[in-house]
Amino acid sequence: MIHDLTIPIHEGMTTYPRPWHPYVEVSQLGRHGIEGRETRKLVLGTHTGTHVDAPRHFIPDGETIDNIDLHNLYGRCSILNLVNTPNLSAATTEDVYRALNGRPADRVILRFDWDKYLGSNRYYEKHPFITLGAAQLLIDRGCVMIGMDTPMPDSPQSTDMAVHKRVLSQGAVLVEYLCNLKSLPTDEVFDIVVAPLKIVGGDGAPARVFAIA
Ligand SMILES: [Zn+2]
């Protein structure tokens, strides 16, 4: 079965409340009956909706999204059940170790079931995250992709974005704003496909993400 883990992109959707992230605009240009076809103009950010952070997002000479090794974006993936992590708290190294339960860590998804708060301020202000040690554990096990159903792996109160920087500086990518993780088997390994737009020099890009489980 194929599971779509992507949030819908539409006008009026909530976006990260910072001036360096734009509001989404979708305007129709071509119309049936007039131009004889439908086309639309999109205004998106590189971090709109479900998206990939390339190393360049926080690392000045880091790899850009058009040059990410596709191995980072496709292959076996383990989902880590961290739904018991309290709001505004971190899943620790031990939590992540336990959730991994001996499975490979090449690609992992952190499941908090936080997508239920999509569209609210709470989604951005109270989300759980992981400790730097937990991120390091995954990196040490060869992780090249960390996905999550929250806006980011750092605390909403973080000013140094230490987890982002640790992961991205190792050449791994982050996949943020996933949804629908409940539909996936928690204790198995499945294939994931993460397909970001190939934006030349991009620090990240919106992506369609699906799992075959
Ligand atoms: Zn991002």
Short mmCIF file of C-alpha atoms and ligand atoms in Angstrom, two decimals:
data_model
loop_
_atom_site.label_atom_id
_atom_site.label_comp_id
_atom_site.label_asym_id
_atom_site.label_seq_id
_atom_site.Cartn_x
_atom_site.Cartn_y
_atom_site.Cartn_z
CA MET A 1 0.00 0.00 0.00
CA ILE A 2 1.21 3.52 -0.78
CA HIS A 3 0.83 6.11 1.99
CA ASP A 4 0.89 9.82 1.17
CA LEU A 5 2.74 11.70 3.95
CA THR A 6 2.44 15.15 2.34
CA ILE A 7 0.38 18.10 3.58
CA PRO A 8 -1.74 19.89 0.94
CA ILE A 9 -0.49 23.22 -0.42
CA HIS A 10 -3.17 25.89 -0.81
CA GLU A 11 -3.77 29.60 -0.47
CA GLY A 12 -4.45 30.57 3.11
CA MET A 13 -2.47 27.67 4.57
CA THR A 14 -0.51 28.51 7.70
CA THR A 15 3.17 29.09 7.08
CA TYR A 16 6.05 29.54 9.50
CA PRO A 17 5.40 32.91 11.15
CA ARG A 18 8.71 34.57 10.25
CA PRO A 19 9.40 37.24 7.62
CA TRP A 20 11.78 34.94 5.73
CA HIS A 21 8.90 32.59 4.85
CA PRO A 22 6.29 33.86 2.34
CA TYR A 23 2.51 33.38 2.26
CA VAL A 24 1.36 30.91 -0.37
CA GLU A 25 -0.39 32.32 -3.43
CA VAL A 26 -2.05 30.25 -6.13
CA SER A 27 -3.53 32.32 -8.97
CA GLN A 28 -5.19 31.05 -12.09
CA LEU A 29 -3.80 32.28 -15.41
CA GLY A 30 -5.08 30.05 -18.24
CA ARG A 31 -8.84 29.37 -18.15
CA HIS A 32 -10.96 26.76 -19.98
CA GLY A 33 -13.31 28.53 -22.38
CA ILE A 34 -10.97 31.54 -22.75
CA GLU A 35 -7.37 30.44 -23.17
CA GLY A 36 -8.52 26.86 -23.73
CA ARG A 37 -6.39 25.43 -20.89
CA GLU A 38 -5.86 25.81 -17.15
CA THR A 39 -2.58 27.03 -15.74
CA ARG A 40 -1.64 28.64 -12.44
CA LYS A 41 1.03 30.82 -10.96
CA LEU A 42 2.47 29.71 -7.61
CA VAL A 43 4.15 31.76 -4.92
CA LEU A 44 5.92 29.36 -2.56
CA GLY A 45 8.93 29.40 -0.26
CA THR A 46 11.65 26.80 -0.29
CA HIS A 47 10.22 25.68 3.10
CA THR A 48 6.52 25.71 2.20
CA GLY A 49 4.47 22.72 3.34
CA THR A 50 6.12 19.31 3.46
CA HIS A 51 9.68 20.07 2.40
CA VAL A 52 13.34 19.09 2.50
CA ASP A 53 16.03 21.14 4.24
CA ALA A 54 19.26 20.80 2.25
CA PRO A 55 22.55 21.32 4.13
CA ARG A 56 22.78 24.82 2.60
CA HIS A 57 19.84 25.94 4.81
CA PHE A 58 22.18 26.39 7.80
CA ILE A 59 25.65 25.55 6.44
CA PRO A 60 27.10 28.37 4.28
CA ASP A 61 29.01 26.04 1.94
CA GLY A 62 26.60 23.11 2.38
CA GLU A 63 25.12 21.10 -0.50
CA THR A 64 22.11 22.57 -2.30
CA ILE A 65 18.86 20.77 -3.03
CA ASP A 66 19.60 20.21 -6.74
CA ASN A 67 22.76 18.27 -5.84
CA ILE A 68 21.49 16.12 -2.98
CA ASP A 69 22.40 12.48 -3.49
CA LEU A 70 19.15 10.68 -4.33
CA HIS A 71 20.26 7.98 -1.90
CA ASN A 72 19.32 10.46 0.86
CA LEU A 73 15.80 10.68 -0.55
CA TYR A 74 14.85 7.14 -1.42
CA GLY A 75 15.24 3.80 0.32
CA ARG A 76 14.48 1.88 3.48
CA CYS A 77 13.09 3.85 6.38
CA SER A 78 12.22 3.15 10.02
CA ILE A 79 9.50 5.06 11.83
CA LEU A 80 10.28 5.96 15.45
CA ASN A 81 7.25 6.11 17.69
CA LEU A 82 7.84 9.12 19.98
CA VAL A 83 4.19 10.05 20.50
CA ASN A 84 4.58 10.04 24.28
CA THR A 85 7.04 12.95 24.20
CA PRO A 86 5.37 15.83 26.10
CA ASN A 87 4.75 19.20 24.42
CA LEU A 88 7.78 21.46 24.28
CA SER A 89 10.00 18.59 25.40
CA ALA A 90 12.76 16.56 23.81
CA ALA A 91 12.90 12.91 22.92
CA THR A 92 16.25 11.85 24.39
CA THR A 93 19.01 9.61 23.09
CA GLU A 94 17.50 6.78 25.12
CA ASP A 95 13.99 7.40 23.73
CA VAL A 96 15.30 7.31 20.17
CA TYR A 97 17.44 4.22 20.85
CA ARG A 98 14.44 2.41 22.30
CA ALA A 99 12.12 3.48 19.46
CA LEU A 100 14.64 2.32 16.87
CA ASN A 101 14.59 -1.11 18.51
CA GLY A 102 17.50 -2.53 16.53
CA ARG A 103 16.23 -1.49 13.09
CA PRO A 104 18.48 0.28 10.57
CA ALA A 105 18.74 4.06 10.92
CA ASP A 106 19.64 4.97 7.30
CA ARG A 107 16.44 6.94 7.03
CA VAL A 108 14.12 7.56 9.95
CA ILE A 109 10.88 9.37 10.60
CA LEU A 110 10.13 10.80 14.03
CA ARG A 111 6.46 10.29 14.77
CA PHE A 112 4.89 12.61 17.33
CA ASP A 113 1.37 12.73 15.78
CA TRP A 114 1.84 16.48 15.90
CA ASP A 115 0.16 17.05 12.52
CA LYS A 116 -3.15 17.16 14.40
CA TYR A 117 -2.23 20.76 15.30
CA LEU A 118 -1.51 21.83 11.72
CA GLY A 119 -3.06 25.23 11.03
CA SER A 120 -2.80 26.44 14.63
CA ASN A 121 -0.17 28.50 16.48
CA ARG A 122 0.30 25.56 18.81
CA TYR A 123 1.78 23.64 15.87
CA TYR A 124 4.71 26.08 15.82
CA GLU A 125 4.95 27.07 19.46
CA LYS A 126 4.63 23.86 21.49
CA HIS A 127 5.96 21.04 19.33
CA PRO A 128 8.23 18.30 20.72
CA PHE A 129 11.76 17.86 19.35
CA ILE A 130 14.91 15.75 19.85
CA THR A 131 18.09 16.32 21.84
CA LEU A 132 21.44 16.87 20.16
CA GLY A 133 22.52 13.49 21.56
CA ALA A 134 19.56 11.78 19.90
CA ALA A 135 20.47 13.38 16.56
CA GLN A 136 24.08 12.29 17.02
CA LEU A 137 23.00 8.72 17.74
CA LEU A 138 21.21 8.62 14.38
CA ILE A 139 24.15 10.22 12.55
CA ASP A 140 26.54 7.72 14.15
CA ARG A 141 24.39 4.94 12.74
CA GLY A 142 24.73 6.27 9.22
CA CYS A 143 21.49 8.23 9.01
CA VAL A 144 21.14 10.29 5.79
CA MET A 145 17.55 11.48 6.27
CA ILE A 146 15.50 12.46 9.31
CA GLY A 147 11.82 13.18 8.72
CA MET A 148 9.26 14.40 11.27
CA ASP A 149 5.61 15.45 11.62
CA THR A 150 6.59 18.74 13.31
CA PRO A 151 7.98 22.00 11.87
CA MET A 152 11.54 21.12 12.89
CA PRO A 153 13.83 18.91 15.01
CA ASP A 154 14.94 21.78 17.30
CA SER A 155 12.98 23.26 20.18
CA PRO A 156 10.62 26.08 19.18
CA GLN A 157 12.56 28.11 21.76
CA SER A 158 15.96 27.29 20.28
CA THR A 159 18.06 30.21 19.10
CA ASP A 160 21.09 28.24 17.89
CA MET A 161 19.29 25.51 15.88
CA ALA A 162 21.91 23.03 17.11
CA VAL A 163 20.11 19.88 15.89
CA HIS A 164 19.53 21.35 12.41
CA LYS A 165 23.21 22.28 12.18
CA ARG A 166 24.49 18.94 13.47
CA VAL A 167 22.39 16.94 11.00
CA LEU A 168 22.93 19.20 7.99
CA SER A 169 26.68 19.57 8.60
CA GLN A 170 26.97 15.78 8.25
CA GLY A 171 25.39 15.91 4.79
CA ALA A 172 22.09 14.39 5.96
CA VAL A 173 18.78 16.05 5.08
CA LEU A 174 15.71 16.93 7.13
CA VAL A 175 12.14 16.38 5.93
CA GLU A 176 9.70 18.58 7.85
CA TYR A 177 5.89 18.93 8.08
CA LEU A 178 5.08 15.29 7.34
CA CYS A 179 1.58 14.04 8.13
CA ASN A 180 -0.46 10.86 8.29
CA LEU A 181 2.26 8.82 10.04
CA LYS A 182 -0.38 6.90 11.99
CA SER A 183 -1.11 4.93 8.85
CA LEU A 184 2.39 3.40 8.82
CA PRO A 185 3.57 0.26 10.62
CA THR A 186 5.64 1.36 13.62
CA ASP A 187 7.81 -1.70 14.05
CA GLU A 188 8.72 -2.41 10.45
CA VAL A 189 11.08 -1.08 7.80
CA PHE A 190 9.51 0.24 4.60
CA ASP A 191 10.52 2.18 1.50
CA ILE A 192 10.21 5.94 1.39
CA VAL A 193 10.25 8.32 -1.56
CA VAL A 194 11.02 12.00 -0.95
CA ALA A 195 10.85 14.07 -4.15
CA PRO A 196 11.82 17.75 -3.69
CA LEU A 197 11.73 20.24 -6.59
CA LYS A 198 15.15 20.53 -8.23
CA ILE A 199 15.77 24.22 -7.55
CA VAL A 200 19.26 25.27 -8.65
CA GLY A 201 21.17 26.57 -5.63
CA GLY A 202 18.14 25.88 -3.40
CA ASP A 203 18.51 25.70 0.40
CA GLY A 204 15.50 23.37 0.41
CA ALA A 205 12.34 22.65 -1.57
CA PRO A 206 8.73 21.54 -1.21
CA ALA A 207 8.46 17.79 -1.72
CA ARG A 208 5.94 15.04 -2.33
CA VAL A 209 6.67 12.29 0.18
CA PHE A 210 5.19 8.81 0.18
CA ALA A 211 5.91 5.48 1.76
CA ILE A 212 5.37 2.00 0.40
CA ALA A 213 4.50 -0.25 3.30
ZN ZN B 1 12.85 23.70 6.71
#
